[in-house]
Coordinates of C-alpha atoms in Angstrom, one line a residue:
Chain A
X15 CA 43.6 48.5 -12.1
X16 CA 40.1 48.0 -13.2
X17 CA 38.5 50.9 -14.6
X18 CA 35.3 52.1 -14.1
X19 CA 34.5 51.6 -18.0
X20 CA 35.1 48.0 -17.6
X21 CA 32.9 47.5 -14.1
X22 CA 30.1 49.2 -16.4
X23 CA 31.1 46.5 -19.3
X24 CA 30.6 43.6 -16.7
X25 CA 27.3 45.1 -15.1
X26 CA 26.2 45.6 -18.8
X27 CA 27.1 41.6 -19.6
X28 CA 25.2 40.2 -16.1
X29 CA 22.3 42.9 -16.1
X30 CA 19.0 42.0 -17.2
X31 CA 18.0 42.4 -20.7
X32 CA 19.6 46.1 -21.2
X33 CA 20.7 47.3 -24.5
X34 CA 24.1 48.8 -24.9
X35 CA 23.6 52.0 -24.2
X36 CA 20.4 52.2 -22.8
X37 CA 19.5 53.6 -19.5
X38 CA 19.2 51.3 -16.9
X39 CA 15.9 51.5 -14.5
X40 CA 17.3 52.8 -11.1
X41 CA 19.5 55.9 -13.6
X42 CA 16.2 57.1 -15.6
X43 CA 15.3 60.8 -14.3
X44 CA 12.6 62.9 -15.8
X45 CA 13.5 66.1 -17.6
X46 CA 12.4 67.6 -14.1
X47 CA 15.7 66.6 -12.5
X48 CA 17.4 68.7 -14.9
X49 CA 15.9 71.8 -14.4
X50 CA 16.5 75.0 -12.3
X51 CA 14.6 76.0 -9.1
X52 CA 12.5 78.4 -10.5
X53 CA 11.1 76.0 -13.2
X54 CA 10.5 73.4 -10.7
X55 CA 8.6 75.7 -8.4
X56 CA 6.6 76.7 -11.3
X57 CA 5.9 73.2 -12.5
X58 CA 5.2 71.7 -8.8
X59 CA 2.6 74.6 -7.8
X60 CA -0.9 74.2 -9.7
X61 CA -1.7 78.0 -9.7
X62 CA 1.8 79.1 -11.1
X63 CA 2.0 76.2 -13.7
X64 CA 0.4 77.7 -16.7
X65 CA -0.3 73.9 -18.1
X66 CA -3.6 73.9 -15.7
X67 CA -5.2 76.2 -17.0
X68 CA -5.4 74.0 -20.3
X69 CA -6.4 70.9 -18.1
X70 CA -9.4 73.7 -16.9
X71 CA -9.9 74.4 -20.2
X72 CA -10.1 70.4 -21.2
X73 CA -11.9 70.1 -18.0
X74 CA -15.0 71.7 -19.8
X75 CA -14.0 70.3 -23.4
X76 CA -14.3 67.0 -21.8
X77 CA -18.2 67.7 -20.4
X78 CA -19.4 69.6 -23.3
X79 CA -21.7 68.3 -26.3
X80 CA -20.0 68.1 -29.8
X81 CA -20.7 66.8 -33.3
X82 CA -23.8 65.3 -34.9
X83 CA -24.4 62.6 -31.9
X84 CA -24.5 65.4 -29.5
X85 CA -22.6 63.4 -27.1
X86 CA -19.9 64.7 -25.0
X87 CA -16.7 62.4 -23.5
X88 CA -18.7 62.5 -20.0
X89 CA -21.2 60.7 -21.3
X90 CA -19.4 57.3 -22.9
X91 CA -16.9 57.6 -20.0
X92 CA -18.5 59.4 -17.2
X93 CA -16.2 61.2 -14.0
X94 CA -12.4 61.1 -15.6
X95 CA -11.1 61.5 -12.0
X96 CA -12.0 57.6 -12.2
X97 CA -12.1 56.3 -16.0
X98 CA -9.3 58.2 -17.0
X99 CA -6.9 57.1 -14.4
X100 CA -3.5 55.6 -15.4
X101 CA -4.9 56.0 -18.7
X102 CA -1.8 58.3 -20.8
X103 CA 0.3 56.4 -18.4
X104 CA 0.2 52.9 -21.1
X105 CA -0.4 55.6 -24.4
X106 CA 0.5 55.1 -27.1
X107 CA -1.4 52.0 -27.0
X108 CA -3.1 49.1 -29.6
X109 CA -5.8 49.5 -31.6
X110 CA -7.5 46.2 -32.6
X111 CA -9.4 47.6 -35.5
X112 CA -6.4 49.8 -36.7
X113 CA -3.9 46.9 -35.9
X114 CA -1.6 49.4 -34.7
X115 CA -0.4 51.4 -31.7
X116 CA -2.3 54.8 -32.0
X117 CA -1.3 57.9 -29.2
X118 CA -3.5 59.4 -27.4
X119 CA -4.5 62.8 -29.8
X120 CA -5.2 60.1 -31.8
X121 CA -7.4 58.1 -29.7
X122 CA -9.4 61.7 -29.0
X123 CA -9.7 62.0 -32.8
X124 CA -11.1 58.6 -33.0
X125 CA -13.3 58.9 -30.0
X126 CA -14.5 62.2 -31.9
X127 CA -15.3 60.3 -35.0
X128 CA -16.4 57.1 -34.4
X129 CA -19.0 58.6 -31.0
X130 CA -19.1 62.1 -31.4
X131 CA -19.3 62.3 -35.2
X132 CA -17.5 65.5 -35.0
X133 CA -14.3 66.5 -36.9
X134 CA -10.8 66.0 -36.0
X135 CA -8.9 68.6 -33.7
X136 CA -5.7 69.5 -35.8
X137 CA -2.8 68.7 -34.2
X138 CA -1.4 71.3 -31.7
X139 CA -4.6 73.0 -32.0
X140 CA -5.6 74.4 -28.9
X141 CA -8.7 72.2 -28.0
X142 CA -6.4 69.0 -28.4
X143 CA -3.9 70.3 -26.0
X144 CA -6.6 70.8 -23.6
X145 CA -8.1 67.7 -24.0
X146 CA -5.2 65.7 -23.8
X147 CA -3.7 67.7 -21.0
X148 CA -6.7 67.1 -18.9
X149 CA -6.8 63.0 -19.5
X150 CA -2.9 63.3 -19.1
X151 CA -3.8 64.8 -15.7
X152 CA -5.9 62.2 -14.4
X153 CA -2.3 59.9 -14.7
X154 CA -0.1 62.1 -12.4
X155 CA 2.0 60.2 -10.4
X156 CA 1.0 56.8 -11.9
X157 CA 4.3 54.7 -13.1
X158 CA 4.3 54.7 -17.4
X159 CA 3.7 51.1 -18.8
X160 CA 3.2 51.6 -22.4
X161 CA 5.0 49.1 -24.7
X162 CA 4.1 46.5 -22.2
X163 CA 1.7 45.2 -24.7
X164 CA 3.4 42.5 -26.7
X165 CA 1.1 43.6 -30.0
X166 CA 2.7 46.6 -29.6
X167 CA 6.4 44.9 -29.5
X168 CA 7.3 45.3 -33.1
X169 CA 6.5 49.0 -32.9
X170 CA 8.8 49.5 -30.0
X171 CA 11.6 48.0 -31.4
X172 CA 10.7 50.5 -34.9
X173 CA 10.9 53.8 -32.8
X174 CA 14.3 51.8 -31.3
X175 CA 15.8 51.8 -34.5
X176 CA 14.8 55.3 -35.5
X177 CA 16.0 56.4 -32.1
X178 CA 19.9 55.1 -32.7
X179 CA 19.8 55.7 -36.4
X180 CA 22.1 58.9 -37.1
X181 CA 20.4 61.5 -39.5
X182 CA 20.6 65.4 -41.0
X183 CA 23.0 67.5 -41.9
X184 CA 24.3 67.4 -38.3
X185 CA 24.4 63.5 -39.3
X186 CA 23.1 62.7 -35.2
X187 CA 21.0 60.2 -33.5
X188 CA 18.7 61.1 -30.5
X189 CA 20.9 58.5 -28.5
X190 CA 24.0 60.9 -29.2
X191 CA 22.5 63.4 -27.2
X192 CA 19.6 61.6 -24.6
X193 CA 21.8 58.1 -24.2
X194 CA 25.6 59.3 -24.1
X195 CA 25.4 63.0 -23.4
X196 CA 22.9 63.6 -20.6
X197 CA 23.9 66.2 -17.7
X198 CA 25.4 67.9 -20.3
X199 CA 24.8 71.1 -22.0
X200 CA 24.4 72.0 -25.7
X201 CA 25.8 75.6 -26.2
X202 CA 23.0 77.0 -23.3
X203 CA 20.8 74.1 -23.1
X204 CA 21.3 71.2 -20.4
X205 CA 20.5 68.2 -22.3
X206 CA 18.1 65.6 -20.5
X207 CA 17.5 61.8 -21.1
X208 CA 14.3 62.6 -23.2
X209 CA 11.6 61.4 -21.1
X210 CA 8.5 61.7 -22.2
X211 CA 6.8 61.8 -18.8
X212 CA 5.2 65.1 -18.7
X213 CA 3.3 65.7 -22.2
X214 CA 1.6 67.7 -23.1
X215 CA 3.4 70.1 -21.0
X216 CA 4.7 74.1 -21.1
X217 CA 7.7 75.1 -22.2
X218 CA 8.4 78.5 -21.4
X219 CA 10.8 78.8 -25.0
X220 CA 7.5 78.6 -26.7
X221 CA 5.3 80.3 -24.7
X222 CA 2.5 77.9 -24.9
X223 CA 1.7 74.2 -24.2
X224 CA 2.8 71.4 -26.8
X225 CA 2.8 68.1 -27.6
X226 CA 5.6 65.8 -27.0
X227 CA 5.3 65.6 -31.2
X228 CA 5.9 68.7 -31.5
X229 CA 9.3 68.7 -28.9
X230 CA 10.5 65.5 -31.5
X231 CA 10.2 67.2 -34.5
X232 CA 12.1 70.6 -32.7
X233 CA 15.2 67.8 -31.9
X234 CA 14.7 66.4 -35.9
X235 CA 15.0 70.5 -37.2
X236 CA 17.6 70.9 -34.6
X237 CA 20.1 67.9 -36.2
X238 CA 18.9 69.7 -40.0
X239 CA 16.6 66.7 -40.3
X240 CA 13.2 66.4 -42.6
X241 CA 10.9 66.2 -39.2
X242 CA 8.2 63.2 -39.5
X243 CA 4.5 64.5 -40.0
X244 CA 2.6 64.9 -36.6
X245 CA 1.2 61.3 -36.3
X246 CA 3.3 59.3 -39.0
X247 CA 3.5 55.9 -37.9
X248 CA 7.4 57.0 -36.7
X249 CA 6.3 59.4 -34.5
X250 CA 4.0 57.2 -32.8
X251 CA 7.0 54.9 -33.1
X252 CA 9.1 56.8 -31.7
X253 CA 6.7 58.3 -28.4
X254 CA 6.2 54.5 -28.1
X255 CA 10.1 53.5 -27.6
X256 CA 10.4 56.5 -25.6
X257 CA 7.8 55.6 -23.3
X258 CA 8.6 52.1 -23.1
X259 CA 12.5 53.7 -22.0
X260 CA 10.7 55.7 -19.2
X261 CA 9.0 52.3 -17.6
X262 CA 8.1 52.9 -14.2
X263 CA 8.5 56.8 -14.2
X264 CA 6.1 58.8 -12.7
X265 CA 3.5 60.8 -15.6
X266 CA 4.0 64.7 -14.1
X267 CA 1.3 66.2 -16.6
X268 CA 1.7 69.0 -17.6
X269 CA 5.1 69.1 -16.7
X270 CA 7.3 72.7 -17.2
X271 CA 10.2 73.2 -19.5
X272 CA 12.5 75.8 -19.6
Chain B
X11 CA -16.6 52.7 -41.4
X12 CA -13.6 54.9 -43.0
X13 CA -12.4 54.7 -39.1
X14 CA -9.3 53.4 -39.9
X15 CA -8.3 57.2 -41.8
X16 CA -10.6 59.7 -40.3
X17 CA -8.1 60.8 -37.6
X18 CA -5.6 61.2 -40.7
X19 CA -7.3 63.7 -42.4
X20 CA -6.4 67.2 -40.1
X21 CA -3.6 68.3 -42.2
X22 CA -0.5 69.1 -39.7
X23 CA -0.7 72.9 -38.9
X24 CA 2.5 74.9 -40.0
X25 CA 5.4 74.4 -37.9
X26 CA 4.8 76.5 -34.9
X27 CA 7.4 79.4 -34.9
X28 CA 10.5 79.0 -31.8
X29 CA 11.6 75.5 -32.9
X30 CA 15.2 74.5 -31.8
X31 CA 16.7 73.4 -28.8
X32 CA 16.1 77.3 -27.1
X33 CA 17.8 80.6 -26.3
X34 CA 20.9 80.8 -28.1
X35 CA 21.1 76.8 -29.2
X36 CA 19.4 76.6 -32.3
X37 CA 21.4 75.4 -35.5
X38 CA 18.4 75.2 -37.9
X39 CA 18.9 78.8 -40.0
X40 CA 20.3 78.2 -42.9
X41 CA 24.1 78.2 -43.3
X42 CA 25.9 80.4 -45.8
X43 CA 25.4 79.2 -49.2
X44 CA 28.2 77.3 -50.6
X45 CA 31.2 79.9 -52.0
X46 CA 31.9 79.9 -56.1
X47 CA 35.5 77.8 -55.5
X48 CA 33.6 74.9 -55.2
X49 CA 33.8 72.4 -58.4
X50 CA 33.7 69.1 -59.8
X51 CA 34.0 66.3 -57.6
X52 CA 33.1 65.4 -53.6
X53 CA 34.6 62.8 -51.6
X54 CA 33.0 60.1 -49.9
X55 CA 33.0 59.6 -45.8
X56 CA 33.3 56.8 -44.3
X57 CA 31.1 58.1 -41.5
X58 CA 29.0 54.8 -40.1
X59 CA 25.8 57.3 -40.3
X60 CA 24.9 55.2 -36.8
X61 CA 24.1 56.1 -33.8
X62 CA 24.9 52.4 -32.2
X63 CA 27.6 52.0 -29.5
X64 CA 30.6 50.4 -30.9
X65 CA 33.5 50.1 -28.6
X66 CA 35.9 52.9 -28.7
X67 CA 39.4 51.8 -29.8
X68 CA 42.3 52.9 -27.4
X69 CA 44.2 56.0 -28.6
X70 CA 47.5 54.1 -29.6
X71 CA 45.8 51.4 -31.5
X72 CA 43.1 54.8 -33.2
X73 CA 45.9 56.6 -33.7
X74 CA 48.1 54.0 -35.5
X75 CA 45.1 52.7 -37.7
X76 CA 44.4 56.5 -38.7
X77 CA 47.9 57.1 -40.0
X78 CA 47.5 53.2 -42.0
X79 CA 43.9 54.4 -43.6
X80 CA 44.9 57.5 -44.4
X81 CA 47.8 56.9 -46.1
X82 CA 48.1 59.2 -49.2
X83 CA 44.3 58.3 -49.7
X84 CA 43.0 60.3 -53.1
X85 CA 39.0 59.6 -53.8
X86 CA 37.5 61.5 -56.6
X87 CA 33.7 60.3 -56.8
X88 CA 31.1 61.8 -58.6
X89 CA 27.8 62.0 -56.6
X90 CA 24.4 62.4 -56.8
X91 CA 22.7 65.0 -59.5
X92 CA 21.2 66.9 -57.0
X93 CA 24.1 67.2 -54.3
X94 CA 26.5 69.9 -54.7
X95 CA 29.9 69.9 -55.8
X96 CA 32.7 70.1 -53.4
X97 CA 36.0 70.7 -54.4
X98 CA 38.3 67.9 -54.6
X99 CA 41.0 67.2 -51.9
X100 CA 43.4 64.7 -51.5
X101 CA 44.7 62.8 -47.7
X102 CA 47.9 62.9 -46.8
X103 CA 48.7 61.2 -43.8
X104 CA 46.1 62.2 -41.0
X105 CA 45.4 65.7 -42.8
X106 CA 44.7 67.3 -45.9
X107 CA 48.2 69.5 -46.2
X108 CA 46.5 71.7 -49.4
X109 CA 43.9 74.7 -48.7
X110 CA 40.6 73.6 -50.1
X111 CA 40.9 77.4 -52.1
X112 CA 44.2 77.0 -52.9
X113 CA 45.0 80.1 -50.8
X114 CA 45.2 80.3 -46.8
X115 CA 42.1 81.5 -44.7
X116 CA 41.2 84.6 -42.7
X117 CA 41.4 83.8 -39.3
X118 CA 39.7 87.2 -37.8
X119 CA 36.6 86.1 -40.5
X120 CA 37.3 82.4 -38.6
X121 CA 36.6 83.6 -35.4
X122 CA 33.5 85.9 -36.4
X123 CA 32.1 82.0 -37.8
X124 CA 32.7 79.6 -34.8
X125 CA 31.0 81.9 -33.0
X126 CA 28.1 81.9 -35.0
X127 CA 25.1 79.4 -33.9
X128 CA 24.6 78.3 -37.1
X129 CA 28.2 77.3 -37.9
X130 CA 27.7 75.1 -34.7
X131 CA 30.8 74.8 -33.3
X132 CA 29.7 76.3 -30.0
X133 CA 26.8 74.1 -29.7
X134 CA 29.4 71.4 -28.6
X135 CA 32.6 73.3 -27.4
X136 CA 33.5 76.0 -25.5
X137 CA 37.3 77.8 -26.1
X138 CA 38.7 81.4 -25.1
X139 CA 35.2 83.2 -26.5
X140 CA 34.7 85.2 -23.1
X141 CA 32.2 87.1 -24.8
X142 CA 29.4 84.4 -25.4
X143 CA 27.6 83.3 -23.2
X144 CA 26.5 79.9 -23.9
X145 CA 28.8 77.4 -24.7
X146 CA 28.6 73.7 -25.4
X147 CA 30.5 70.6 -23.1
X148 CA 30.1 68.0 -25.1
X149 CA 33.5 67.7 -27.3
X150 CA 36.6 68.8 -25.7
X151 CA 37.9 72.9 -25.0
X152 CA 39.6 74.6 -28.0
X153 CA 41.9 76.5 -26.2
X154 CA 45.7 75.3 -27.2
X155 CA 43.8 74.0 -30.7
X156 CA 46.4 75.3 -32.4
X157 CA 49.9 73.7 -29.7
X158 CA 48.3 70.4 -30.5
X159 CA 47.1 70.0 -34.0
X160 CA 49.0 71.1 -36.9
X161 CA 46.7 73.0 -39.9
X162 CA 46.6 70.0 -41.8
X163 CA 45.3 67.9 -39.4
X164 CA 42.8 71.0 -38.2
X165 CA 41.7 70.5 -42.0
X166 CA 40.8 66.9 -42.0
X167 CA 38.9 67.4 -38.9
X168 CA 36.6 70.1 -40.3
X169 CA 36.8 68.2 -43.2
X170 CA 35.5 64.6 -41.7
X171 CA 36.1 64.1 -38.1
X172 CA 35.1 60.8 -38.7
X173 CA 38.2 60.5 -40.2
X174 CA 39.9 60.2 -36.5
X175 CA 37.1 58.8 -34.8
X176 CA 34.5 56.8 -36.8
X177 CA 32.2 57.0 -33.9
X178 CA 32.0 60.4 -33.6
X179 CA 29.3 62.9 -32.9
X180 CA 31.6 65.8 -34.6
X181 CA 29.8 66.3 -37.7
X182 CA 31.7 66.1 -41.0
X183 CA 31.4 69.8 -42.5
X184 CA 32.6 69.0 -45.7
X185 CA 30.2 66.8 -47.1
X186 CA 27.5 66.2 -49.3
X187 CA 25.9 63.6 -49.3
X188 CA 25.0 59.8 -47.9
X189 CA 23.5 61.0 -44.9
X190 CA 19.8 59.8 -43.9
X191 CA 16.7 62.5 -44.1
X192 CA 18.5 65.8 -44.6
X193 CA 16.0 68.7 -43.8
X194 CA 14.7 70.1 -47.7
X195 CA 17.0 73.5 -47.0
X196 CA 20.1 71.3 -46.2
X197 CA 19.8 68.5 -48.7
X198 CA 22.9 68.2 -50.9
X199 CA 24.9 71.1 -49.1
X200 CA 28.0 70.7 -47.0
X201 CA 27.3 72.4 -43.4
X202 CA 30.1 75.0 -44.3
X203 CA 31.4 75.7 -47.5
X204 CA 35.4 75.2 -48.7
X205 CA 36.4 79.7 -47.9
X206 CA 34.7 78.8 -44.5
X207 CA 36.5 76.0 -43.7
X208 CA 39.9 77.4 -44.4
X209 CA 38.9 80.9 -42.6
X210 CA 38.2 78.4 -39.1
X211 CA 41.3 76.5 -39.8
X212 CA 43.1 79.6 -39.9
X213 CA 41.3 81.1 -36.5
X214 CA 42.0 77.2 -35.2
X215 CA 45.8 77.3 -35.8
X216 CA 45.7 80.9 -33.8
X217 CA 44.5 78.8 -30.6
X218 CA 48.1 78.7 -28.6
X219 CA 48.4 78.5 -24.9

């Protein structure tokens, strides 16, 4: 008899490209698919989905005058509806002068120094949030492609090997859980595949909207790890591989967590 | 042009309080400090410290290779300066037949621990707790522990589940050391110490259908 374990093994040998254990295309679900009724509700229906009112509030971040140019993002990159479509859908992406992938707080940062010559939002900060939240917006229901790039190739396959290396106390690997354990539930928690689809977004545990930094370095303190600094080059590594493993899902910012 | 840094500079605000994996999930707090019969020497695990797929081996070949490894294995190693001392146990077999305190555990103080979040049993299985509410499926039910496992092999387990399974995702609770970017708090600690150990085994052994 042939078991279902070794059908898998064969798919796995004549498959395209896959990685043992990775998720294969037609299998990846958002963190949506996981969830109750009455989160889903809350995340499908704009006035009940508390992330909008940060996309407002980026909404008028995003037209307002700031820093020494007096210039506001409007006026490099006009109506967002249009210039920022699809945009967070291929984020984190390269940076020529930098000569690395940089995510998309990052690119705000930059866009804030380099043409607004105004100072950097600290992370998680509420005006970051906001403006992120409202370029992530402008990507809803567009298909991810970052990590298409093939500059950005050897920074995919870094977050890769961060992603299956085992660390803490709890001496796990993001795999262990997001790979092999998916569907299942950690004392209360139903554990998802990880998808990174719908940052920044609200989860209800914390009362606020965050970053999808700030979910990785909860999973890290989770497993009694030392969690990386909000935009070390693993982090970025790491939102890069996870993107790249979400190809062709749908962006839902901001999404709803319980 | 300092472009290339700018962006760098915003130091990263302090962790935002409610971190974890939510209600009733988190393991983060610290665990009870280690107990004063700890001493001298720590033993190494053979834990892969990977998260890679390697093919499971079929429970008769597992079991057989187990009982070869494990033979009357006795490590002393010293370790690192800053990790704490464990207390020294030897393998006999597939268990460890000697209480780490020398004396046997208190399985009512046992119970009162797995159930605990941040002995984080529960995060992973579920057993005959009706009183708590959330309970992991990841690793198998603990009801019967005690029909199918005798205390020495309930030991080992605690001990360094990697032990039976080297792919595991059962932490090794006995341990100190060689594992990759332990959080500051945790660094050099085993999860649980050497009376907490023994106090689970003896709740474990309790665990009869």
């Amino acid at each position: 008899m042939i078991s279902w374990r070794a059908i898998a093994a064969i798919l796995l040998v004549t498959g395209p490209a896959l990685l043992a254990g990775e998720i294969p295309p037609d299998a990846r679900r958002s963190g949506y698919a996981f969830m109750g009724p009455d989160t889903r509700a809350m995340q499908d229906d704009d006035t009940a989905n508390p992330g909008m009112l940060f996309v407002l509030d980026g909404e008028q971040l995003w037209k307002k005058t700031t820093g020494a140019a007096d210039k506001a993002c409007a006026d490099c990159h006009g109506d967002a509806r249009s210039s920022m479509k699809g945009i967070a859908a291929r984020y984190p992406a390269f940076d020529k002068a930098l000569g690395r992938p940089v995510t998309l707080d990052q690119r705000i940062n930059l866009c804030r120094a380099d043409h607004q010559q105004a100072t950097p939002l600290p992370y998680e900060s509420r005006d970051l949030l906001a403006l992120s939240a409202f370029v992530g917006h402008q990507s809803r229901g567009i298909p991810i492609t970052a990590g298409d790039d093939p500059q950005v190739k050897p920074f995919v396959d870094q977050g890769r090997a961060l992603f299956m290396q085992r660390e803490g106390q709890l001496n796990l690997a993001c795999t262990n859980c997001h790979d092999d354990n998916f569907g299942k539930r950690l004392a209360g928690a139903p554990i998802t595949q990880g998808q990174p689809t719908g940052y920044p977004l609200y989860r209800l545990e914390w009362q606020t909207l965050g970053s999808i930094e700030r979910r990785l370095r909860s999973c890290m303190t989770g497993v009694r790890a030392q969690a990386y600094d909000y935009g070390s080059p693993e982090l970025v590594a790491l939102q890069l591989y996870l993107m790249s493993r979400a190809r062709g899902l749908p962006m839902e910012t901001p999404a709803v967590r319980p | 042009m300092e472009r290339a840094c700018r962006h760098d500079h915003s130091a990263p605000p302090p962790p935002p309080a409610g971190e974890g994996w939510g209600e009733g999930v988190s393991a983060r707090e610290n665990p009870q400090e280690e107990g004063a019969l700890t001493r001298r020497f720590a033993m190494t695990s053979s834990a892969s410290g990977r998260g890679e797929r390697s093919p499971r081996r079929p429970p008769s070949v597992h079991r057989t290779s187990v009982a070869a490894a494990l033979i009357a294995a006795s490590v002393t190693l010293p370790i690192s300066a800053e990790a704490q001392e464990l207390v020294p146990y030897t393998i006999v077999g597939d268990g460890i037949p000697q209480s780490l305190t020398g004396s046997p555990g208190d399985a009512a103080r046992g119970r009162v621990l797995m159930l605990a979040r941040t002995t984080t049993c529960i995060l992973c299985h579920s057993g005959p707790f009706p009183e708590t509410r959330f309970q992991g499926d990841l690793a198998p039910d603990l009801s019967g522990t005690g029909n199918r496992w005798s205390v020495s092999q309930l030991r080992l387990r605690l001990v360094d589940a990697s032990r039976f399974n080297p792919d595991t995702i059962m932490p090794s609770y006995y341990r100190n050391g060689g594992l990759v970017r332990v959080g500051r708090n945790f660094a050099g600690k085993p999860i649980l110490s050497a009376a907490e150990i023994e106090d689970i085994v003896a709740f474990l052994a309790t665990l009869r259908d």
